[in-house]
mmCIF file of C-alpha atoms and ligand atoms in Angstrom:
data_model
loop_
_atom_site.group_PDB
_atom_site.id
_atom_site.type_symbol
_atom_site.label_atom_id
_atom_site.label_comp_id
_atom_site.label_asym_id
_atom_site.label_seq_id
_atom_site.Cartn_x
_atom_site.Cartn_y
_atom_site.Cartn_z
ATOM 1 C CA MET A 1 -16.513 28.188 6.955
ATOM 2 C CA MET A 2 -15.953 24.869 5.200
ATOM 3 C CA LEU A 3 -17.357 21.839 6.969
ATOM 4 C CA PRO A 4 -15.041 18.899 7.641
ATOM 5 C CA HIS A 5 -15.492 16.247 4.977
ATOM 6 C CA LEU A 6 -16.878 12.777 5.663
ATOM 7 C CA PHE A 7 -14.458 11.151 3.183
ATOM 8 C CA GLY A 8 -11.529 12.176 5.385
ATOM 9 C CA MET A 9 -12.852 10.466 8.501
ATOM 10 C CA LEU A 10 -12.505 7.091 10.145
ATOM 11 C CA PRO A 11 -15.546 6.000 12.193
ATOM 12 C CA GLU A 12 -13.941 7.188 15.435
ATOM 13 C CA ASP A 13 -13.252 10.617 13.873
ATOM 14 C CA LEU A 14 -16.895 10.973 12.824
ATOM 15 C CA ALA A 15 -18.167 9.915 16.241
ATOM 16 C CA ALA A 16 -15.819 12.381 17.982
ATOM 17 C CA HIS A 17 -16.834 15.206 15.632
ATOM 18 C CA LEU A 18 -20.554 14.627 16.206
ATOM 19 C CA ARG A 19 -20.213 14.141 19.946
ATOM 20 C CA ALA A 20 -18.261 17.377 20.223
ATOM 21 C CA ASP A 21 -21.453 19.039 18.989
ATOM 22 C CA GLY A 22 -23.621 17.215 21.515
ATOM 23 C CA VAL A 23 -24.932 14.547 19.113
ATOM 24 C CA ALA A 24 -25.493 11.193 20.810
ATOM 25 C CA VAL A 25 -24.140 8.850 18.148
ATOM 26 C CA ARG A 26 -23.238 5.237 18.768
ATOM 27 C CA ASP A 27 -19.986 3.759 17.429
ATOM 28 C CA ALA A 28 -21.952 1.324 15.270
ATOM 29 C CA GLU A 29 -23.941 4.212 13.798
ATOM 30 C CA SER A 30 -20.863 6.146 12.755
ATOM 31 C CA ARG A 31 -19.545 2.958 11.119
ATOM 32 C CA ARG A 32 -22.828 2.545 9.208
ATOM 33 C CA ILE A 33 -22.806 6.167 8.026
ATOM 34 C CA LEU A 34 -19.278 5.799 6.652
ATOM 35 C CA ALA A 35 -19.899 2.394 5.116
ATOM 36 C CA HIS A 36 -22.941 3.794 3.332
ATOM 37 C CA ALA A 37 -21.053 6.835 2.041
ATOM 38 C CA ILE A 38 -17.713 5.247 1.125
ATOM 39 C CA ALA A 39 -17.728 1.457 1.088
ATOM 40 C CA HIS A 40 -21.010 0.963 -0.743
ATOM 41 C CA GLY A 41 -20.445 3.506 -3.478
ATOM 42 C CA ARG A 42 -22.795 5.568 -5.584
ATOM 43 C CA GLU A 43 -25.454 2.885 -5.797
ATOM 44 C CA GLY A 44 -25.656 2.762 -2.035
ATOM 45 C CA HIS A 45 -26.712 -0.414 -0.318
ATOM 46 C CA PRO A 46 -29.985 -1.537 1.177
ATOM 47 C CA VAL A 47 -29.864 -0.052 4.636
ATOM 48 C CA SER A 48 -30.805 -2.838 7.027
ATOM 49 C CA ARG A 49 -30.656 -0.609 10.078
ATOM 50 C CA PRO A 50 -30.934 3.074 9.251
ATOM 51 C CA VAL A 51 -29.347 5.475 11.671
ATOM 52 C CA PRO A 52 -31.755 7.613 13.751
ATOM 53 C CA ARG A 53 -33.109 10.634 11.907
ATOM 54 C CA ALA A 54 -31.619 13.025 14.430
ATOM 55 C CA VAL A 55 -28.148 11.624 13.724
ATOM 56 C CA GLU A 56 -28.681 11.825 9.944
ATOM 57 C CA ALA A 57 -29.807 15.427 10.313
ATOM 58 C CA ALA A 58 -26.744 16.222 12.413
ATOM 59 C CA VAL A 59 -24.468 14.676 9.775
ATOM 60 C CA ASP A 60 -26.164 16.810 7.110
ATOM 61 C CA LYS A 61 -25.551 19.917 9.177
ATOM 62 C CA LEU A 62 -22.043 19.216 10.455
ATOM 63 C CA VAL A 63 -20.313 17.281 7.693
ATOM 64 C CA ASP A 64 -19.686 17.788 3.987
ATOM 65 C CA ARG A 65 -20.519 14.719 1.901
ATOM 66 C CA SER A 66 -20.089 16.191 -1.581
ATOM 67 C CA ARG A 67 -18.209 14.396 -4.335
ATOM 68 C CA LEU A 68 -15.417 15.793 -6.439
ATOM 69 C CA GLU A 69 -16.374 17.506 -9.658
ATOM 70 C CA ILE A 70 -15.053 15.573 -12.648
ATOM 71 C CA VAL A 71 -13.958 18.195 -15.177
ATOM 72 C CA GLU A 72 -12.733 15.797 -17.814
ATOM 73 C CA ARG A 73 -12.063 12.146 -18.604
ATOM 74 C CA ALA A 74 -9.642 11.045 -21.299
ATOM 75 C CA THR A 75 -9.346 7.413 -22.364
ATOM 76 C CA ASP A 76 -6.230 6.100 -24.051
ATOM 77 C CA SER A 77 -7.811 3.694 -26.522
ATOM 78 C CA SER A 78 -4.552 1.800 -27.006
ATOM 79 C CA ASP A 79 -4.441 0.456 -23.447
ATOM 80 C CA GLY A 80 -7.647 1.471 -21.657
ATOM 81 C CA PHE A 81 -5.992 3.850 -19.173
ATOM 82 C CA VAL A 82 -8.380 6.652 -18.220
ATOM 83 C CA LYS A 83 -7.170 9.983 -16.910
ATOM 84 C CA TYR A 84 -9.534 12.055 -14.755
ATOM 85 C CA LEU A 85 -9.261 15.746 -14.099
ATOM 86 C CA PHE A 86 -10.932 16.899 -10.858
ATOM 87 C CA ARG A 87 -11.766 20.322 -9.522
ATOM 88 C CA LEU A 88 -11.217 20.683 -5.771
ATOM 89 C CA ARG A 89 -13.351 22.851 -3.480
ATOM 90 C CA ASP A 90 -10.888 25.744 -3.851
ATOM 91 C CA GLY A 91 -10.917 25.481 -7.648
ATOM 92 C CA ARG A 92 -7.521 23.785 -8.024
ATOM 93 C CA LEU A 93 -7.245 20.942 -10.517
ATOM 94 C CA VAL A 94 -5.693 17.524 -9.867
ATOM 95 C CA GLU A 95 -5.538 14.302 -11.810
ATOM 96 C CA ALA A 96 -6.035 10.606 -11.131
ATOM 97 C CA VAL A 97 -5.722 7.603 -13.427
ATOM 98 C CA ARG A 98 -7.738 4.398 -13.718
ATOM 99 C CA ILE A 99 -5.349 1.600 -14.616
ATOM 100 C CA PRO A 100 -6.759 -1.633 -16.055
ATOM 101 C CA LEU A 101 -5.099 -4.766 -14.679
ATOM 102 C CA GLU A 102 -4.372 -7.964 -16.562
ATOM 103 C CA VAL A 103 -7.453 -9.652 -15.088
ATOM 104 C CA PRO A 104 -10.391 -8.195 -17.045
ATOM 105 C CA GLY A 105 -12.692 -5.997 -14.991
ATOM 106 C CA ARG A 106 -10.066 -5.233 -12.330
ATOM 107 C CA PHE A 107 -8.504 -1.842 -11.843
ATOM 108 C CA THR A 108 -6.016 0.071 -9.797
ATOM 109 C CA VAL A 109 -6.530 3.771 -9.118
ATOM 110 C CA CYS A 110 -3.527 6.077 -9.172
ATOM 111 C CA ILE A 111 -4.268 9.139 -7.048
ATOM 112 C CA SER A 112 -2.599 12.489 -6.440
ATOM 113 C CA SER A 113 -1.464 13.459 -2.946
ATOM 114 C CA GLN A 114 -0.630 17.094 -3.770
ATOM 115 C CA ALA A 115 -1.583 19.641 -6.416
ATOM 116 C CA GLY A 116 1.732 19.984 -8.222
ATOM 117 C CA CYS A 117 4.936 18.879 -6.502
ATOM 118 C CA ALA A 118 7.882 20.510 -4.771
ATOM 119 C CA MET A 119 10.424 17.855 -5.706
ATOM 120 C CA GLY A 120 11.255 19.123 -9.192
ATOM 121 C CA CYS A 121 12.436 15.837 -10.723
ATOM 122 C CA ASP A 122 14.028 16.597 -14.048
ATOM 123 C CA PHE A 123 12.000 14.101 -16.056
ATOM 124 C CA CYS A 124 8.543 14.845 -14.615
ATOM 125 C CA ALA A 125 5.868 17.240 -15.846
ATOM 126 C CA THR A 126 4.367 17.566 -12.357
ATOM 127 C CA GLY A 127 7.715 18.722 -11.030
ATOM 128 C CA ARG A 128 7.588 21.647 -13.468
ATOM 129 C CA LEU A 129 4.421 22.931 -11.797
ATOM 130 C CA GLY A 130 5.980 23.434 -8.393
ATOM 131 C CA LEU A 131 3.860 22.764 -5.332
ATOM 132 C CA GLU A 132 0.459 24.444 -5.245
ATOM 133 C CA ARG A 133 -0.675 22.757 -2.058
ATOM 134 C CA SER A 134 -0.917 19.427 -0.291
ATOM 135 C CA LEU A 135 -4.244 17.638 -0.457
ATOM 136 C CA ASP A 136 -6.372 16.752 2.530
ATOM 137 C CA ALA A 137 -7.094 13.078 3.143
ATOM 138 C CA TYR A 138 -10.698 13.477 1.966
ATOM 139 C CA GLU A 139 -9.520 14.833 -1.387
ATOM 140 C CA MET A 140 -7.471 11.687 -1.963
ATOM 141 C CA VAL A 141 -10.275 9.361 -0.850
ATOM 142 C CA ALA A 142 -12.703 11.347 -3.028
ATOM 143 C CA GLN A 143 -10.530 10.698 -6.112
ATOM 144 C CA PHE A 144 -10.679 6.979 -5.370
ATOM 145 C CA ILE A 145 -14.466 7.034 -4.866
ATOM 146 C CA ALA A 146 -15.093 8.988 -8.081
ATOM 147 C CA VAL A 147 -12.936 6.697 -10.219
ATOM 148 C CA ARG A 148 -14.184 3.500 -8.578
ATOM 149 C CA ASP A 149 -17.831 4.405 -9.057
ATOM 150 C CA GLU A 150 -17.302 5.026 -12.764
ATOM 151 C CA ALA A 151 -15.501 1.756 -13.355
ATOM 152 C CA PRO A 152 -17.619 -1.095 -14.678
ATOM 153 C CA GLY A 153 -15.573 -3.486 -12.578
ATOM 154 C CA VAL A 154 -13.760 -3.810 -9.295
ATOM 155 C CA VAL A 155 -10.988 -1.593 -7.965
ATOM 156 C CA THR A 156 -8.521 -3.827 -6.164
ATOM 157 C CA GLY A 157 -5.597 -1.482 -5.581
ATOM 158 C CA VAL A 158 -4.565 2.115 -5.028
ATOM 159 C CA VAL A 159 -1.222 3.727 -5.806
ATOM 160 C CA PHE A 160 -0.156 7.096 -4.446
ATOM 161 C CA GLN A 161 1.814 7.844 -7.556
ATOM 162 C CA GLY A 162 -0.054 10.714 -9.167
ATOM 163 C CA GLU A 163 0.846 14.347 -8.626
ATOM 164 C CA GLY A 164 2.954 15.015 -5.561
ATOM 165 C CA GLU A 165 5.402 13.350 -3.209
ATOM 166 C CA PRO A 166 3.224 11.380 -0.753
ATOM 167 C CA LEU A 167 5.714 11.454 2.107
ATOM 168 C CA HIS A 168 5.871 15.246 1.811
ATOM 169 C CA ASN A 169 2.238 15.160 2.953
ATOM 170 C CA TYR A 170 2.757 12.380 5.458
ATOM 171 C CA ALA A 171 -0.104 12.708 7.959
ATOM 172 C CA GLU A 172 -2.863 13.254 5.381
ATOM 173 C CA VAL A 173 -1.607 10.441 3.143
ATOM 174 C CA MET A 174 -1.522 8.034 6.105
ATOM 175 C CA GLN A 175 -5.057 9.068 7.070
ATOM 176 C CA ALA A 176 -6.239 8.547 3.471
ATOM 177 C CA ALA A 177 -4.542 5.143 3.291
ATOM 178 C CA ALA A 178 -6.159 4.105 6.594
ATOM 179 C CA ILE A 179 -9.602 5.075 5.242
ATOM 180 C CA LEU A 180 -8.985 3.280 1.948
ATOM 181 C CA ALA A 181 -8.023 0.111 3.829
ATOM 182 C CA HIS A 182 -10.872 0.315 6.373
ATOM 183 C CA PRO A 183 -13.813 -2.131 6.109
ATOM 184 C CA CYS A 184 -16.193 0.861 6.233
ATOM 185 C CA GLY A 185 -13.997 2.809 3.813
ATOM 186 C CA GLY A 186 -12.371 1.739 0.562
ATOM 187 C CA ARG A 187 -12.026 -1.930 1.560
ATOM 188 C CA ILE A 188 -8.706 -2.195 -0.265
ATOM 189 C CA ALA A 189 -6.231 -4.700 1.184
ATOM 190 C CA ALA A 190 -3.415 -2.795 2.912
ATOM 191 C CA LYS A 191 -0.841 -4.664 0.826
ATOM 192 C CA ALA A 192 -2.616 -3.490 -2.328
ATOM 193 C CA ILE A 193 -2.077 0.144 -1.331
ATOM 194 C CA THR A 194 1.245 1.425 -2.644
ATOM 195 C CA ILE A 195 2.977 4.594 -1.562
ATOM 196 C CA SER A 196 5.710 5.782 -3.866
ATOM 197 C CA THR A 197 8.417 8.119 -2.611
ATOM 198 C CA VAL A 198 11.303 9.901 -4.230
ATOM 199 C CA GLY A 199 13.264 9.177 -1.060
ATOM 200 C CA LEU A 200 12.616 11.570 1.833
ATOM 201 C CA VAL A 201 14.926 9.956 4.366
ATOM 202 C CA PRO A 202 13.365 11.136 7.678
ATOM 203 C CA ALA A 203 9.896 10.199 6.413
ATOM 204 C CA ILE A 204 11.047 6.716 5.350
ATOM 205 C CA LEU A 205 12.549 6.183 8.812
ATOM 206 C CA ARG A 206 9.292 7.333 10.410
ATOM 207 C CA TYR A 207 7.318 5.033 8.113
ATOM 208 C CA ALA A 208 9.544 2.127 9.166
ATOM 209 C CA ARG A 209 9.232 3.034 12.846
ATOM 210 C CA GLU A 210 5.464 3.198 12.611
ATOM 211 C CA ARG A 211 5.362 -0.120 10.732
ATOM 212 C CA ARG A 212 2.796 1.081 8.265
ATOM 213 C CA PRO A 213 1.255 -1.916 6.496
ATOM 214 C CA TYR A 214 1.192 -0.431 2.976
ATOM 215 C CA ARG A 215 3.746 -1.151 0.265
ATOM 216 C CA LEU A 216 6.468 1.429 -0.083
ATOM 217 C CA ILE A 217 8.248 1.961 -3.397
ATOM 218 C CA VAL A 218 11.405 4.039 -3.374
ATOM 219 C CA SER A 219 12.075 5.833 -6.628
ATOM 220 C CA LEU A 220 15.852 5.686 -6.923
ATOM 221 C CA THR A 221 16.550 6.269 -10.658
ATOM 222 C CA SER A 222 20.261 6.687 -10.007
ATOM 223 C CA ALA A 223 22.585 5.221 -7.394
ATOM 224 C CA VAL A 224 25.393 7.609 -8.339
ATOM 225 C CA ASP A 225 25.170 10.470 -5.875
ATOM 226 C CA GLN A 226 26.090 13.386 -8.134
ATOM 227 C CA ARG A 227 23.829 12.192 -10.962
ATOM 228 C CA ARG A 228 20.940 11.632 -8.585
ATOM 229 C CA ARG A 229 21.320 15.146 -7.184
ATOM 230 C CA THR A 230 20.975 16.522 -10.707
ATOM 231 C CA LEU A 231 18.062 14.357 -11.783
ATOM 232 C CA LEU A 232 16.170 14.523 -8.482
ATOM 233 C CA PRO A 233 17.139 17.860 -6.937
ATOM 234 C CA SER A 234 15.114 17.230 -3.784
ATOM 235 C CA ALA A 235 17.511 14.357 -3.104
ATOM 236 C CA SER A 236 20.317 16.853 -2.546
ATOM 237 C CA ALA A 237 19.215 17.070 1.064
ATOM 238 C CA TRP A 238 20.410 13.484 1.652
ATOM 239 C CA PRO A 239 23.352 11.754 0.018
ATOM 240 C CA VAL A 240 22.331 8.524 -1.661
ATOM 241 C CA HIS A 241 24.138 6.434 0.976
ATOM 242 C CA GLU A 242 21.785 7.918 3.630
ATOM 243 C CA LEU A 243 18.826 6.923 1.496
ATOM 244 C CA ALA A 244 20.260 3.401 1.172
ATOM 245 C CA ASP A 245 20.659 3.252 4.973
ATOM 246 C CA ALA A 246 17.010 4.299 5.405
ATOM 247 C CA VAL A 247 15.929 1.600 2.934
ATOM 248 C CA ARG A 248 17.959 -0.917 4.942
ATOM 249 C CA VAL A 249 16.185 0.135 8.163
ATOM 250 C CA TYR A 250 12.801 -0.089 6.438
ATOM 251 C CA GLN A 251 13.579 -3.540 5.035
ATOM 252 C CA LYS A 252 14.605 -4.807 8.484
ATOM 253 C CA ALA A 253 11.397 -3.442 9.977
ATOM 254 C CA VAL A 254 9.004 -5.006 7.454
ATOM 255 C CA GLY A 255 10.974 -7.905 5.919
ATOM 256 C CA GLY A 256 10.677 -9.077 2.322
ATOM 257 C CA ARG A 257 12.050 -7.335 -0.749
ATOM 258 C CA VAL A 258 11.941 -3.572 -1.093
ATOM 259 C CA THR A 259 10.767 -2.370 -4.474
ATOM 260 C CA VAL A 260 12.936 0.277 -6.041
ATOM 261 C CA ALA A 261 11.699 2.199 -9.091
ATOM 262 C CA TRP A 262 14.095 3.293 -11.806
ATOM 263 C CA VAL A 263 13.035 5.686 -14.529
ATOM 264 C CA VAL A 264 15.220 4.627 -17.448
ATOM 265 C CA LEU A 265 16.811 7.619 -19.169
ATOM 266 C CA GLY A 266 18.541 6.541 -22.363
ATOM 267 C CA GLY A 267 22.315 7.062 -22.272
ATOM 268 C CA ILE A 268 22.224 8.443 -18.727
ATOM 269 C CA ASN A 269 21.463 5.958 -15.957
ATOM 270 C CA THR A 270 22.005 2.543 -17.543
ATOM 271 C CA GLY A 271 25.776 2.261 -17.297
ATOM 272 C CA ARG A 272 28.220 0.127 -15.377
ATOM 273 C CA ASP A 273 28.765 2.892 -12.794
ATOM 274 C CA GLU A 274 25.113 2.592 -11.748
ATOM 275 C CA VAL A 275 25.351 -1.171 -11.301
ATOM 276 C CA ASP A 276 28.550 -0.816 -9.257
ATOM 277 C CA ALA A 277 26.971 1.885 -7.072
ATOM 278 C CA LEU A 278 23.879 -0.276 -6.507
ATOM 279 C CA ARG A 279 26.070 -3.207 -5.494
ATOM 280 C CA GLU A 280 27.984 -1.103 -3.000
ATOM 281 C CA LEU A 281 25.006 0.743 -1.503
ATOM 282 C CA PHE A 282 22.534 -2.079 -1.142
ATOM 283 C CA ASP A 283 24.807 -4.983 -0.278
ATOM 284 C CA GLY A 284 22.699 -7.489 1.664
ATOM 285 C CA VAL A 285 19.390 -5.610 1.167
ATOM 286 C CA PRO A 286 16.865 -7.704 -0.785
ATOM 287 C CA LEU A 287 15.568 -5.475 -3.584
ATOM 288 C CA ARG A 288 13.284 -5.733 -6.565
ATOM 289 C CA LEU A 289 13.870 -3.246 -9.358
ATOM 290 C CA ASN A 290 11.044 -1.822 -11.451
ATOM 291 C CA LEU A 291 12.295 -0.281 -14.677
ATOM 292 C CA ILE A 292 9.981 2.413 -16.052
ATOM 293 C CA ASP A 293 10.457 4.048 -19.445
ATOM 294 C CA VAL A 294 10.728 7.814 -19.391
ATOM 295 C CA ASN A 295 7.509 9.034 -20.952
ATOM 296 C CA ASP A 296 7.614 12.627 -21.993
ATOM 297 C CA ALA A 297 10.514 13.732 -24.163
ATOM 298 C CA ARG A 298 9.304 17.329 -23.838
ATOM 299 C CA VAL A 299 10.223 17.350 -20.141
ATOM 300 C CA GLY A 300 13.985 17.569 -19.734
ATOM 301 C CA GLY A 301 14.618 16.299 -23.267
ATOM 302 C CA PHE A 302 15.268 12.699 -22.130
ATOM 303 C CA ALA A 303 15.037 9.796 -24.549
ATOM 304 C CA ARG A 304 14.054 6.196 -23.963
ATOM 305 C CA ALA A 305 16.846 3.649 -23.876
ATOM 306 C CA SER A 306 17.265 1.521 -26.983
ATOM 307 C CA ALA A 307 16.363 -2.174 -26.785
ATOM 308 C CA GLU A 308 20.087 -3.106 -26.713
ATOM 309 C CA GLU A 309 20.899 -0.585 -23.979
ATOM 310 C CA LEU A 310 18.003 -1.791 -21.863
ATOM 311 C CA SER A 311 18.815 -5.424 -22.316
ATOM 312 C CA SER A 312 22.478 -4.973 -21.387
ATOM 313 C CA PHE A 313 21.452 -2.959 -18.281
ATOM 314 C CA ARG A 314 19.072 -5.740 -17.269
ATOM 315 C CA ASP A 315 21.775 -8.348 -17.731
ATOM 316 C CA GLU A 316 24.155 -6.352 -15.554
ATOM 317 C CA LEU A 317 21.493 -5.934 -12.866
ATOM 318 C CA ARG A 318 20.807 -9.639 -12.861
ATOM 319 C CA THR A 319 24.423 -10.307 -11.923
ATOM 320 C CA LEU A 320 23.551 -8.588 -8.620
ATOM 321 C CA GLY A 321 20.803 -11.152 -8.005
ATOM 322 C CA ILE A 322 18.133 -8.435 -8.096
ATOM 323 C CA PRO A 323 14.856 -9.425 -9.774
ATOM 324 C CA VAL A 324 14.167 -6.860 -12.493
ATOM 325 C CA VAL A 325 10.704 -6.113 -13.840
ATOM 326 C CA ARG A 326 9.981 -3.763 -16.697
ATOM 327 C CA ARG A 327 6.873 -1.852 -15.657
ATOM 328 C CA TYR A 328 4.426 -0.689 -18.256
ATOM 329 C CA SER A 329 3.392 2.891 -17.654
ATOM 330 C CA GLY A 330 0.369 3.379 -19.850
ATOM 331 C CA GLY A 331 -1.917 6.168 -20.920
ATOM 332 C CA ALA A 332 0.888 8.124 -22.588
ATOM 333 C CA ALA A 333 -1.348 9.223 -25.466
ATOM 334 C CA LYS A 334 -3.499 11.065 -22.928
ATOM 335 C CA HIS A 335 -0.638 12.287 -20.721
ATOM 336 C CA ALA A 336 -1.759 9.800 -18.080
ATOM 337 C CA ALA A 337 1.520 7.909 -17.748
ATOM 338 C CA CYS A 338 4.113 8.229 -14.962
ATOM 339 C CA GLY A 339 5.735 11.652 -14.974
ATOM 340 C CA MET A 340 3.090 13.191 -17.235
ATOM 341 C CA LEU A 341 0.429 14.397 -14.799
ATOM 342 C CA ALA A 342 0.272 18.139 -14.707
ATOM 343 C CA GLY A 343 -3.094 19.170 -13.302
ATOM 344 C CA GLY A 344 -4.655 19.671 -16.708
ATOM 345 C CA SER A 345 -2.015 22.139 -17.873
ATOM 346 C CA GLN A 346 -1.033 19.820 -20.712
ATOM 347 C CA GLN A 347 -4.452 19.973 -22.264
ATOM 348 C CA GLN A 348 -3.542 23.308 -23.731
ATOM 349 C CA SER A 349 -0.176 22.149 -25.043
HETATM 350 S S1 SF4 B 401 8.454 12.246 -10.064
HETATM 351 FE FE1 SF4 B 401 7.080 12.361 -8.289
HETATM 352 S S2 SF4 B 401 8.335 13.386 -6.732
HETATM 353 FE FE2 SF4 B 401 9.350 13.796 -8.707
HETATM 354 S S3 SF4 B 401 8.482 15.770 -9.390
HETATM 355 FE FE3 SF4 B 401 7.234 14.121 -10.295
HETATM 356 S S4 SF4 B 401 5.497 13.888 -8.854
HETATM 357 FE FE4 SF4 B 401 7.137 14.990 -7.764
#
């Protein structure tokens, strides 16, 4: 039987797990154990007050503390993105990406929430895999720890934007995010943790109701219902106006601008009909639009928009008063960019 993993626990979870086995552990001790294992990293930290030996021995016996096996690292020398391939305890492979930020020595880690993905987006290599399984919280936290401890710098953010649809694995992703934000865990500011969703309406409403403190990005890519159903088949379950209503509810709950991601598909989703649909759907909802170039022409045969097409789309969007940012999605040379993660299957291609 597999032991529960320390990287998937908050201090109260560890204390409850040990106490259930008759171990007398204090709250402060469970916090110190987690801080030593997660917050302080591979180098550890001088332990000012070690936990009692009996508690340490119980942790050894009752909890798994192993790290993920790194099968491969691939650095894109053009932009410094590093893609990691990990082997999970059951042998499945998943990927994460270390993303250098503009400030030298600072990084964001992009982690996978599932092995493969059930959503089947037309422009995404992960979608071609189908869903193998959802990851446990510890497997997401373990990706972060492995990448952070290899980085000669500081990890200041995490994005759930690797393989998988995070809100399709809601409870485990929320547990992982809570551990990443915890002072004994990843110590990442909650606002620097980003969860990206393709738009699962009931999950967005739940997220809004629960007032989760992390940033939510909704990947819209088309505001024209029929086109969106084709490009993002999972969206067929909810017409785009229901998604817009859910975004409105979320915005009211948390305030500020909601970030909407838009994978730009040349000749397909940059026309006037998209701008008109956006205007109608999101009237009165403060948005920010992130434009992301489609990355892999081999998936779905999509092409990038020309400079003229992109610039006229941006001009049209600006008439709506929506701030538009063109997001760089790097690591393409190593299949590390958005839409290119495929659990190592591309290495053979
Ligand atoms: S874009 Fe995201 S949600 Fe869509 S198939 Fe790829 S990983 Fe899944």
